[in-house]
mmCIF file of C-alpha atoms and ligand atoms in Angstrom:
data_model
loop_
_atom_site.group_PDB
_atom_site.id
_atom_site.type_symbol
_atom_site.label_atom_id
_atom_site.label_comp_id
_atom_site.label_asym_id
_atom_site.label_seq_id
_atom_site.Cartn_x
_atom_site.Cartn_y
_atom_site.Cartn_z
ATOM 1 C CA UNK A 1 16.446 259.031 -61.154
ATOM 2 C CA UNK A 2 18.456 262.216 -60.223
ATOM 3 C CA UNK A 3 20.402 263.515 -62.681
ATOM 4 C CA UNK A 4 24.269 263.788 -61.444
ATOM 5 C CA UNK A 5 26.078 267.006 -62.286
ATOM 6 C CA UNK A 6 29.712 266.634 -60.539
ATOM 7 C CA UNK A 7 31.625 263.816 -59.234
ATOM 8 C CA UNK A 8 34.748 263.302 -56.911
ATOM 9 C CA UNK A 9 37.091 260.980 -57.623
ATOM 10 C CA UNK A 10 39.282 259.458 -54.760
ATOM 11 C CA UNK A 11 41.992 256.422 -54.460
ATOM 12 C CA UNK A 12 42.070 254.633 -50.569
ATOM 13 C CA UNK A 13 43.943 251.890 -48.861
ATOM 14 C CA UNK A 14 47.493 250.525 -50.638
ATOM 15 C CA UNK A 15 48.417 252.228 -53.615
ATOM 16 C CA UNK A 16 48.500 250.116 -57.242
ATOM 17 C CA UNK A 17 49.586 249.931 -59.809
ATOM 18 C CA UNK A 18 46.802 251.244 -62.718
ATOM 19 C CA UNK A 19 45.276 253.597 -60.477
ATOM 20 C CA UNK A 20 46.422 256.172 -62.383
ATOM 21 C CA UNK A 21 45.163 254.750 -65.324
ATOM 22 C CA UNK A 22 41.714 254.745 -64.142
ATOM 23 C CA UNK A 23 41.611 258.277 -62.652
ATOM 24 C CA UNK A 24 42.340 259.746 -65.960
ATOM 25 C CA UNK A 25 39.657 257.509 -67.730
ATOM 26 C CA UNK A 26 36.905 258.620 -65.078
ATOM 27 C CA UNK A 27 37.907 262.213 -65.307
ATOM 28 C CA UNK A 28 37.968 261.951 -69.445
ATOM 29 C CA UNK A 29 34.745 260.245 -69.313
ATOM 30 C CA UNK A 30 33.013 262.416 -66.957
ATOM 31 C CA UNK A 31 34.397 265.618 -68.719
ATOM 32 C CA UNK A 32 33.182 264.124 -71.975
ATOM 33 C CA UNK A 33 29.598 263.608 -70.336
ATOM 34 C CA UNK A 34 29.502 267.142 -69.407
ATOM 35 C CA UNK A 35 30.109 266.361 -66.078
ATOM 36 C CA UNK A 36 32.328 268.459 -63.779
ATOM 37 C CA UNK A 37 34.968 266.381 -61.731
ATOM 38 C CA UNK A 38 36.897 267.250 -58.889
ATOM 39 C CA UNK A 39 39.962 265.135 -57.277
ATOM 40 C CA UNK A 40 40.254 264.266 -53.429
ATOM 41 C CA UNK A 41 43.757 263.639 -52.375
ATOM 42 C CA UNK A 42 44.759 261.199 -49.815
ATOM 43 C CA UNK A 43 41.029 258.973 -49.994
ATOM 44 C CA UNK A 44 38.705 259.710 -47.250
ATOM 45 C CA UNK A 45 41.095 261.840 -45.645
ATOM 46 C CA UNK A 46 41.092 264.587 -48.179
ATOM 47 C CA UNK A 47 37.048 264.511 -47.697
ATOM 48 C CA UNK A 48 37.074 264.679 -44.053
ATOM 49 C CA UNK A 49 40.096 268.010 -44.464
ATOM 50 C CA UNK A 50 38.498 269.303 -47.425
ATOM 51 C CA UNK A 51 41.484 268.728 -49.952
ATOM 52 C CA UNK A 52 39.873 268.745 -53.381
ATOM 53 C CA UNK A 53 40.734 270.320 -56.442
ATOM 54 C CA UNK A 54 39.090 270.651 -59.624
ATOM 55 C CA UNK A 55 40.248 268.406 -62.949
ATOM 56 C CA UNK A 56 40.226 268.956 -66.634
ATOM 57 C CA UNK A 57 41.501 267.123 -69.558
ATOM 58 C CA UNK A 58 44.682 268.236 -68.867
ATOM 59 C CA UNK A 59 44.985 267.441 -65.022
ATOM 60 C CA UNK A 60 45.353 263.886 -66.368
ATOM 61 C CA UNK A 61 47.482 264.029 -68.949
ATOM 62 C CA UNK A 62 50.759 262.303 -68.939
ATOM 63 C CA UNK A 63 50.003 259.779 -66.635
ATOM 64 C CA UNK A 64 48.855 256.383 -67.937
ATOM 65 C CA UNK A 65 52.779 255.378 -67.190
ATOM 66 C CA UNK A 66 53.123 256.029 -64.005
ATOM 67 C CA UNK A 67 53.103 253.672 -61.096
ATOM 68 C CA UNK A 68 50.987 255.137 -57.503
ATOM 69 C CA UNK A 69 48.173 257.690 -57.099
ATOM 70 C CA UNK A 70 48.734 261.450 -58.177
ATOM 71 C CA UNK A 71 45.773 261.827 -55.680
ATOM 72 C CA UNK A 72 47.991 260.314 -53.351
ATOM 73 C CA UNK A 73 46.228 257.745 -51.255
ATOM 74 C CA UNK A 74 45.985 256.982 -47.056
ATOM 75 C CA UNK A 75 44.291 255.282 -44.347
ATOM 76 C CA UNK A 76 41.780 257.237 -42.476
ATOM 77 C CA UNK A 77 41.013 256.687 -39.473
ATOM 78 C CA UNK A 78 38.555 259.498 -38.739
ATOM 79 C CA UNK A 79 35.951 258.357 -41.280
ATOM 80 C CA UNK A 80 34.858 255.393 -39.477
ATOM 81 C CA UNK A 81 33.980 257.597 -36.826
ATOM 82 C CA UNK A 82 30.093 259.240 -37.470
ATOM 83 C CA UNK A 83 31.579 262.759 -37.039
ATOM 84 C CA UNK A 84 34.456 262.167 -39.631
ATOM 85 C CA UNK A 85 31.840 260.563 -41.823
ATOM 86 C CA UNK A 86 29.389 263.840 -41.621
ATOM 87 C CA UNK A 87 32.047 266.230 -42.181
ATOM 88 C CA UNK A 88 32.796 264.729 -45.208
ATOM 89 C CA UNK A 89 29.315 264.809 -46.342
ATOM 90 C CA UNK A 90 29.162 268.456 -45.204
ATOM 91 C CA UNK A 91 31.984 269.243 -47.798
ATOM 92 C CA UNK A 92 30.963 267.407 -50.562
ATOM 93 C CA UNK A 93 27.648 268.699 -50.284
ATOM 94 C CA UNK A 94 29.264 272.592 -50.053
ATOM 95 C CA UNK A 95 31.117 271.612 -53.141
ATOM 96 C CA UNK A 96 28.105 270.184 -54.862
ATOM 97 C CA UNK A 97 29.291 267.018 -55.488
ATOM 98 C CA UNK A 98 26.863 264.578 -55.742
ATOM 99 C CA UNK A 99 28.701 261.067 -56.880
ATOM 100 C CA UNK A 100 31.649 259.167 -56.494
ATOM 101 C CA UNK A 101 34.117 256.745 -57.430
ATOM 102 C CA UNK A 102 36.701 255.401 -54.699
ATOM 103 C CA UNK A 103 38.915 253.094 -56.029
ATOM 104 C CA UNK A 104 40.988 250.890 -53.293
ATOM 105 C CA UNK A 105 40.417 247.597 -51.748
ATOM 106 C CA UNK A 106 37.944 246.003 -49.162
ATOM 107 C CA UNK A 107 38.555 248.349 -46.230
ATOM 108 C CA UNK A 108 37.653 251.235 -48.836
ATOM 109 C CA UNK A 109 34.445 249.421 -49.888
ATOM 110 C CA UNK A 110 33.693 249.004 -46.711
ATOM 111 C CA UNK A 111 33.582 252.775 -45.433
ATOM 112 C CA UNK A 112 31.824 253.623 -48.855
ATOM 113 C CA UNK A 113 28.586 251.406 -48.325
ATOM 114 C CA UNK A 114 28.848 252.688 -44.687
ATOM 115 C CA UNK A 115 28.935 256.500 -45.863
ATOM 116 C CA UNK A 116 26.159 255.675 -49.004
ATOM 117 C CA UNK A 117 23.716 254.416 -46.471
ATOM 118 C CA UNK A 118 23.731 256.609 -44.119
ATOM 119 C CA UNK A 119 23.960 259.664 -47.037
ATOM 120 C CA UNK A 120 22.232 257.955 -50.094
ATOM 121 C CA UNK A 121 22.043 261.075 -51.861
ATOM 122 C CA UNK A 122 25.662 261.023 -52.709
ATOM 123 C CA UNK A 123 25.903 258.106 -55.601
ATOM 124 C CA UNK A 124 29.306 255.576 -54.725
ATOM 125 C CA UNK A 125 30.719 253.291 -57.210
ATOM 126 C CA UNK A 126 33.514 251.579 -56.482
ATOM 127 C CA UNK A 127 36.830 250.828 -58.455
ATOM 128 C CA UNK A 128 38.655 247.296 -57.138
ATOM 129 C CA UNK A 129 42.396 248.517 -56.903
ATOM 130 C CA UNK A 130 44.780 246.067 -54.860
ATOM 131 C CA UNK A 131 47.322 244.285 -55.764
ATOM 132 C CA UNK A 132 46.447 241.241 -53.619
ATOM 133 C CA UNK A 133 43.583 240.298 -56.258
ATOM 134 C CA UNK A 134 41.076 239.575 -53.189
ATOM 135 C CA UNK A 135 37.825 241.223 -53.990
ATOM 136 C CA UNK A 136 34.549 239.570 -55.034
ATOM 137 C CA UNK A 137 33.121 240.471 -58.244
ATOM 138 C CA UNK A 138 35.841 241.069 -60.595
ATOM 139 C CA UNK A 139 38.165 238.454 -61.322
ATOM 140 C CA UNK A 140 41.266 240.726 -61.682
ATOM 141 C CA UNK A 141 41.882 243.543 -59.476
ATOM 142 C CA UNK A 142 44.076 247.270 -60.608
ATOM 143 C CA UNK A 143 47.253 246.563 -59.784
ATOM 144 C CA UNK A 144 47.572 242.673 -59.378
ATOM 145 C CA UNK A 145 49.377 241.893 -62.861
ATOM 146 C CA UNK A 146 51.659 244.884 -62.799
ATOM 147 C CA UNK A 147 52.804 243.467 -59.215
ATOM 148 C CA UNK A 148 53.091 239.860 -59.925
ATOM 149 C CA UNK A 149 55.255 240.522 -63.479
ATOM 150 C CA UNK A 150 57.310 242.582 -60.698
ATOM 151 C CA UNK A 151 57.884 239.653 -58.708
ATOM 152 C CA UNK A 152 58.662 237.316 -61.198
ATOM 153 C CA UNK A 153 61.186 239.737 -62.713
ATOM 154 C CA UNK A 154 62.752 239.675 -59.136
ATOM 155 C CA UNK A 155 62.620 235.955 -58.564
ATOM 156 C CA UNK A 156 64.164 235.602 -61.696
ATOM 157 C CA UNK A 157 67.315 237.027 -61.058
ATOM 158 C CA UNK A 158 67.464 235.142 -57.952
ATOM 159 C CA UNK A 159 67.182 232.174 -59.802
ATOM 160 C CA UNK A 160 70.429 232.724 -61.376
ATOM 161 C CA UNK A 161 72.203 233.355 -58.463
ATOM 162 C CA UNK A 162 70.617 230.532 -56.482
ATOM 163 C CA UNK A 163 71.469 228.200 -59.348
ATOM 164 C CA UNK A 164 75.289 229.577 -59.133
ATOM 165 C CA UNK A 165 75.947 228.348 -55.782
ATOM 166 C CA UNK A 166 73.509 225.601 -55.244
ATOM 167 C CA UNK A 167 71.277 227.391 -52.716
ATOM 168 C CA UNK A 168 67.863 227.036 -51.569
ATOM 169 C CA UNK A 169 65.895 230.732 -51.221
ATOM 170 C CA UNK A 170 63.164 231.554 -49.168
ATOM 171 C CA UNK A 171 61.260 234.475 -50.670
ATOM 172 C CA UNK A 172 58.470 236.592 -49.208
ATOM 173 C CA UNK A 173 56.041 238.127 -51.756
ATOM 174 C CA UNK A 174 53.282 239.941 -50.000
ATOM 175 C CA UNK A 175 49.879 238.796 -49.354
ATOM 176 C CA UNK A 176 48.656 239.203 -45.530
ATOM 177 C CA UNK A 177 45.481 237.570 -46.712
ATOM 178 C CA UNK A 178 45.516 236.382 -50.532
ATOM 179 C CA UNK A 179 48.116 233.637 -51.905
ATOM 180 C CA UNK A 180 46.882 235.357 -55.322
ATOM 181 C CA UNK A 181 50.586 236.780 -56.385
ATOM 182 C CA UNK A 182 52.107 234.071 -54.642
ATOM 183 C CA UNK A 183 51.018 231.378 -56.361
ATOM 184 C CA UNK A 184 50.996 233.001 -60.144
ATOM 185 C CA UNK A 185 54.432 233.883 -59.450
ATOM 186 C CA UNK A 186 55.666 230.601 -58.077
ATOM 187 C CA UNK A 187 54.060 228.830 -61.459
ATOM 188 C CA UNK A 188 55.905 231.450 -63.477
ATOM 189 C CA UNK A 189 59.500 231.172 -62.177
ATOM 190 C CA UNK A 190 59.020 227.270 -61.355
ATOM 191 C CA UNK A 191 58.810 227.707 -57.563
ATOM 192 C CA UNK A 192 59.752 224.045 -55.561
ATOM 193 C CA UNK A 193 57.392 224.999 -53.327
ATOM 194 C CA UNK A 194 54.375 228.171 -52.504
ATOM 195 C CA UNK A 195 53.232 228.748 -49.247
ATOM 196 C CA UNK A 196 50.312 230.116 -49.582
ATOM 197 C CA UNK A 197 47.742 231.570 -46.734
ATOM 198 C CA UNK A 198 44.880 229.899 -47.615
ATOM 199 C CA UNK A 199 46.487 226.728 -47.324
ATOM 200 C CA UNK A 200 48.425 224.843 -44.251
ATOM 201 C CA UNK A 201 51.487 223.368 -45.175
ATOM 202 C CA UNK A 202 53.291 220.931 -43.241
ATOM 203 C CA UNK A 203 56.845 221.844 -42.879
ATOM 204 C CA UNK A 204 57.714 218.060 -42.735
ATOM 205 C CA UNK A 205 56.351 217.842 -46.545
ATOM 206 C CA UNK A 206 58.007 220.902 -47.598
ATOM 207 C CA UNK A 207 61.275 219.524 -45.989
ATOM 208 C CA UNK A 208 60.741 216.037 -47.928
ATOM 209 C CA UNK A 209 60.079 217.696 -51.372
ATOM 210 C CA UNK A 210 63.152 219.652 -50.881
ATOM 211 C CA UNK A 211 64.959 216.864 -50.266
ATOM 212 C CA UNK A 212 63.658 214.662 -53.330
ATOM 213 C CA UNK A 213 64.556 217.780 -55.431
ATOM 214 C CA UNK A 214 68.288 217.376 -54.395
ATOM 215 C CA UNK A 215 68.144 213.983 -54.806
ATOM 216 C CA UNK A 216 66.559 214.488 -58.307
ATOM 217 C CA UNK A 217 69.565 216.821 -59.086
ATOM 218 C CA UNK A 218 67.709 220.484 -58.881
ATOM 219 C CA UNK A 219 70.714 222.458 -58.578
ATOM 220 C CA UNK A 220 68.723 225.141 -56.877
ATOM 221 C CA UNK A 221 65.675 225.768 -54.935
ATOM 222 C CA UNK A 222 63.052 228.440 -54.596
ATOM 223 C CA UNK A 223 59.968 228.428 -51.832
ATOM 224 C CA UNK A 224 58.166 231.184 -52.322
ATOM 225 C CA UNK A 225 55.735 232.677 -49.416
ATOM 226 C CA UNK A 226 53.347 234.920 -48.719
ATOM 227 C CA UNK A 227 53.646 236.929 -45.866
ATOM 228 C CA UNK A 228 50.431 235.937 -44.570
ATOM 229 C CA UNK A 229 51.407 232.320 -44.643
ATOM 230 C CA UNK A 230 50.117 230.927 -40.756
ATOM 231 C CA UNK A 231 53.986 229.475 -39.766
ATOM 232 C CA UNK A 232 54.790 233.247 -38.942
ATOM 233 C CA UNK A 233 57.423 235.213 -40.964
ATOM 234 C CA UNK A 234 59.428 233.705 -43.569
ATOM 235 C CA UNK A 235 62.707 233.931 -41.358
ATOM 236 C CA UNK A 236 61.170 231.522 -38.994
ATOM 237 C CA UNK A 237 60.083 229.102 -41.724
ATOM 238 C CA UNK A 238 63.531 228.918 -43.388
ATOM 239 C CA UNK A 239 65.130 228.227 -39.513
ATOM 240 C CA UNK A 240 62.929 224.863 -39.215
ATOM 241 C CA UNK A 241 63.967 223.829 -42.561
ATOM 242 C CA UNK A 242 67.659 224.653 -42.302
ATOM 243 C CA UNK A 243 67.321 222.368 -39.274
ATOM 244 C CA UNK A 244 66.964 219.440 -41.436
ATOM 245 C CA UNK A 245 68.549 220.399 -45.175
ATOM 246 C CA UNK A 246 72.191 220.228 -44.928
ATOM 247 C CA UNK A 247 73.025 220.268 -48.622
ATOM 248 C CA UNK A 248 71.643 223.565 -49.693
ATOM 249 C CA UNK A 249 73.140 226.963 -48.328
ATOM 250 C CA UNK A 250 69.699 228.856 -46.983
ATOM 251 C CA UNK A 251 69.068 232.393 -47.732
ATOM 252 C CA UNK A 252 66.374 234.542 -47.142
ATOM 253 C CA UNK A 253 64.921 237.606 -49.001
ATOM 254 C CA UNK A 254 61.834 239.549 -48.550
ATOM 255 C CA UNK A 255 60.526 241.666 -51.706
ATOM 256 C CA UNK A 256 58.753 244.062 -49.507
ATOM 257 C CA UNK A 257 57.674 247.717 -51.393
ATOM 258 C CA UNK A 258 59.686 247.440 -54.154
ATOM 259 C CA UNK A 259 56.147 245.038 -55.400
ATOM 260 C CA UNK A 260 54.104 247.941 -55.015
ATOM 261 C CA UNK A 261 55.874 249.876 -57.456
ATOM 262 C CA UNK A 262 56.523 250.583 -60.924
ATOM 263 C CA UNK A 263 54.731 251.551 -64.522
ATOM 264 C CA UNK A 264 51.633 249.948 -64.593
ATOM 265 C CA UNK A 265 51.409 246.627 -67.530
ATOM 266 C CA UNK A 266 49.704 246.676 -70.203
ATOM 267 C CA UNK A 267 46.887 244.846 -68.640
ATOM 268 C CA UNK A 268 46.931 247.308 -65.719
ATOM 269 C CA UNK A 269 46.728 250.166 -67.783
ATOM 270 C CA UNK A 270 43.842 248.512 -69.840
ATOM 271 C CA UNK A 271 41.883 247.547 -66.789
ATOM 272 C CA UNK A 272 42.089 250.802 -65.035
ATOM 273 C CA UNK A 273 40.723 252.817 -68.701
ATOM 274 C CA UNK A 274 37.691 249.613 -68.602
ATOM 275 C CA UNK A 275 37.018 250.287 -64.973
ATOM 276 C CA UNK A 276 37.118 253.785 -64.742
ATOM 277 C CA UNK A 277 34.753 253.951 -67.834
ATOM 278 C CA UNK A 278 32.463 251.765 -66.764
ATOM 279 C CA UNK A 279 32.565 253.511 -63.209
ATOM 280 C CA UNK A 280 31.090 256.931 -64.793
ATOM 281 C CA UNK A 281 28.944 255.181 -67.439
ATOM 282 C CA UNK A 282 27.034 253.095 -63.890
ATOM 283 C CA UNK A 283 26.866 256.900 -62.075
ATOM 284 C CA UNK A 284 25.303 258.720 -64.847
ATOM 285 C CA UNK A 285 22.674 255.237 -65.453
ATOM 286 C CA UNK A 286 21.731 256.059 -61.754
ATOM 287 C CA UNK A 287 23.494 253.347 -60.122
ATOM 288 C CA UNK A 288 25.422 253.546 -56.792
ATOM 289 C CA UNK A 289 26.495 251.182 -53.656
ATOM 290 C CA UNK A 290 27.927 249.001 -56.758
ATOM 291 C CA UNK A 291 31.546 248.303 -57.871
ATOM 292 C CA UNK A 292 32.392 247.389 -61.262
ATOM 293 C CA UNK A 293 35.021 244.395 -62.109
ATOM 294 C CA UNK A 294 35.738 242.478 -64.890
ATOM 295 C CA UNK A 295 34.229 238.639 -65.424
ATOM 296 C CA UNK A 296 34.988 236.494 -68.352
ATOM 297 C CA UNK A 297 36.364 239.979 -70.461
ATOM 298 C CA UNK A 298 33.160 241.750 -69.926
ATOM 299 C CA UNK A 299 32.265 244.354 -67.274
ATOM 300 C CA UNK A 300 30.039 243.879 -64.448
ATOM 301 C CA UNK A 301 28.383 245.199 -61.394
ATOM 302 C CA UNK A 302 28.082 243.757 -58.451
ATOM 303 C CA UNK A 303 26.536 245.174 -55.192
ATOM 304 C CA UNK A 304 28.871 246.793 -52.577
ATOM 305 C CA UNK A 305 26.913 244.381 -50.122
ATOM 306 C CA UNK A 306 27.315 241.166 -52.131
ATOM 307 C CA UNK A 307 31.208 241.966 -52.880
ATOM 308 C CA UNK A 308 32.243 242.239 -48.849
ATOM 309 C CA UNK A 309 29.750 239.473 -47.973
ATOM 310 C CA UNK A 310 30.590 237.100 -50.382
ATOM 311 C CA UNK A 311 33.553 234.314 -49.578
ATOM 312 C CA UNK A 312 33.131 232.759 -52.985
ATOM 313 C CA UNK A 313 36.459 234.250 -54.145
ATOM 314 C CA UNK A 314 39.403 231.368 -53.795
ATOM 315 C CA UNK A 315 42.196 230.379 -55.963
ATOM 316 C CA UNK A 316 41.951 229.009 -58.901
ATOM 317 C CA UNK A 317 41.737 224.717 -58.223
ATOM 318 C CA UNK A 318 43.976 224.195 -61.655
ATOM 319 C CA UNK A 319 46.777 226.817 -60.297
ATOM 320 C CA UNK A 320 46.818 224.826 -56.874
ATOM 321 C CA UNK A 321 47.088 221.637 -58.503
ATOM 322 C CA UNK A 322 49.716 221.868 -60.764
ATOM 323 C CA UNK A 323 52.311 224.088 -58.302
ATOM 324 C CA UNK A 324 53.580 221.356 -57.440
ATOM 325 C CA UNK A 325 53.567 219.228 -60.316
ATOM 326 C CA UNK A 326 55.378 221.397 -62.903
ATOM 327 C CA UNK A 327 58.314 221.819 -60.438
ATOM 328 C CA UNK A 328 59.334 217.745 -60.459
HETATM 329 P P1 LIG B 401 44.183 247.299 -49.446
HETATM 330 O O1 LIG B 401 43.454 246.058 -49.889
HETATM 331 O O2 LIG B 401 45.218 247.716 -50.401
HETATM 332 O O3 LIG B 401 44.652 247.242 -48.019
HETATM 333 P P2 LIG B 401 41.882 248.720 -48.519
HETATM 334 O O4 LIG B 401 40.910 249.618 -49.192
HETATM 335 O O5 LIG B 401 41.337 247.417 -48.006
HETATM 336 O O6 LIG B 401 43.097 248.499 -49.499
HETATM 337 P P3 LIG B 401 42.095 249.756 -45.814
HETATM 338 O O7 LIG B 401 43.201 250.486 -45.137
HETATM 339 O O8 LIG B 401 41.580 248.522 -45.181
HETATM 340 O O9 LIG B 401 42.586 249.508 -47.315
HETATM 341 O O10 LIG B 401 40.849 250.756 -45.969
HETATM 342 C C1 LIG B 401 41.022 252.049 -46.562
HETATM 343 C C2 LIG B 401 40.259 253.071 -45.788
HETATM 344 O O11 LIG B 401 38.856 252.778 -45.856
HETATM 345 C C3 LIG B 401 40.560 253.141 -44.305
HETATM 346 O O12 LIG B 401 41.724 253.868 -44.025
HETATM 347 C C4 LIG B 401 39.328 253.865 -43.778
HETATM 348 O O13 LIG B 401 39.411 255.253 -43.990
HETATM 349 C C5 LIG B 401 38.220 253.283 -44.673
HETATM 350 N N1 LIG B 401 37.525 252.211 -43.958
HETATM 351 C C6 LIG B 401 37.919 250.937 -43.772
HETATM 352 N N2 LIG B 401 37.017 250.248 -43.021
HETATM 353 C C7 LIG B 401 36.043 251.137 -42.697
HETATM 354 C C8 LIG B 401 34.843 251.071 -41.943
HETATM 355 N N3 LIG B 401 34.443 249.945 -41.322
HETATM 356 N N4 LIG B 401 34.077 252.181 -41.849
HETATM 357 C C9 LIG B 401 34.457 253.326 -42.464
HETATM 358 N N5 LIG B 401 35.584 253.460 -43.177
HETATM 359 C C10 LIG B 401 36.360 252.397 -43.318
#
């Protein structure tokens, strides 16, 4: 087993909330290991340009509260290319860097068990941070809670209003992939209906259930859906419905950034410290093409390879069941 002496430390793909946290744990822990660390900004980009820096203690400090990446994060397209993929190898290996954490989402995973094959002398571990809560091998993802208490807080307001003037809202939370926030949201603000995009939903039964709720008295309504839902954009949903619902005034409103945003929860904050942790802990035991995650509380690795392979990751049944129930 080769012993590791310095590691890099980058964050790829959408920024999330808790990153932060977990940079400052994987510098603290790697500094406490007697490890030197240095910080890439801007992901793979900073590799491919060089932009690195070294950390200390204090290159961390002050930032378990804040919401982003002070690494700063992008998408590269250079390093799925084999020359942007060497040249980062050529600086890492000028700097003397020998492992690394990335911490992003799938598309970040993806380059990194690209880049660790074809250079296995560089260690990778890799940190699951994206709010959409779509990875195999860790049950929550950096980022995911902080977002979703975000959204509720949001929805919540528009409750009131909704309820004011007997309206119906369409709201679009994002997700191009994962129903994950949309549907923990929708059961937290008592959503009529979720339209989720792992699921097809007829607009005839969305129509009828809105209707039933008027005729049960609901003096508002809220459909929440995720952008990824397969009808097209939420605009175009809330056209076919207003078609046939004459008693609720329709209104539209998509979240957008504003879910990205913002200090990182409690959870977030914890998860990120657990994660980044473990991340070092796996580097200095030798391991590498692995990402840690979390799994019934406890930490676990799982294989780069397994994680993108896998489709085993779907919503929870008991969530999907009782959306609709709870909202009667
Ligand atoms: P999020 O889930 O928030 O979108 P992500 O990590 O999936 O995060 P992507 O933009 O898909 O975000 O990927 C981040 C970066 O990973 C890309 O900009 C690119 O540099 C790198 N990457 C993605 N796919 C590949 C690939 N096939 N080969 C090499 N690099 C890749």
């Amino acid at each position: 087993m080769q012993k590791i002496s310095k590691l890099a430390v980058l964050t790829s793909g959408g920024d999330a909330p808790g990153m932060n946290p977990c940079i400052r744990a994987v510098v603290r822990t790697a500094i406490y290991n007697g490890l030197n660390v240095v910080g890439v900004k801007q992901g793979y980009k900073g590799l491919i340009e060089n932009d690195m820096y070294d950390m200390n203690k204090r290159s961390v400090s002050n930032i378990l509260n804040l919401g982003g990446t002070i690494l700063k994060t992008a998408r590269c397209l250079e390093f799925r290319t084999d020359e942007g993929m060497e040249t980062a190898y050529q600086n890492l290996k000028a700097q003397g860097i020998d492992a690394l954490v990335v911490i992003g989402g799938d598309g970040t995973f993806t380059g990194a068990l690209r880049f660790s094959k074809k250079y296995p002398d560089i260690q990778i571990i890799g940190v699951p941070g994206t709010i959409d809560n779509d990875l195999y091998g860790s049950t929550y993802t950096l980022g995911f809670d902080t977002a979703t208490n975000t959204v509720i807080e949001a929805i919540d307001k528009i409750r009131d209003t909704a309820d004011a003037h007997d309206r119906l809202f369409f709201i679009e939370v994002m997700g191009r992939d994962s129903g994950a926030i949309a549907l923990r949201a929708g059961i937290s603000c008592g959503a009529e209906a979720i339209l989720l995009p792992e699921v097809e939903t007829a607009i005839a039964d969305l129509i009828a259930s809105i209707k039933t709720g008027h005729l049960n008295k609901k003096s508002s309504s809220i459909v929440i859906v995720a952008e990824g839902d397969k009808h097209g954009g939420v605009y175009d949903i809330a056209k076919m419905v207003e078609k046939e619902v004459e008693h609720y005034d329709i209104k539209v409103t998509i979240l957008g950034h504003l879910q990205r945003g913002g200090s990182p929860s409690s959870f977030d904050r914890i998860l990120g410290s657990r994660l980044g942790f473990a991340a070092v802990n796996a580097l200095i035991a030798g391991e590498t093409q692995h990402m840690v995650g979390l799994r019934a509380n406890e930490i676990v690795l799982t294989s780069l390879e397994e994680a993108l392979t896998s489709h085993e990751f779907k919503l929870e049944d008991d969530l999907m069941q009782m959306a609709h129930i709870l909202s009667i």
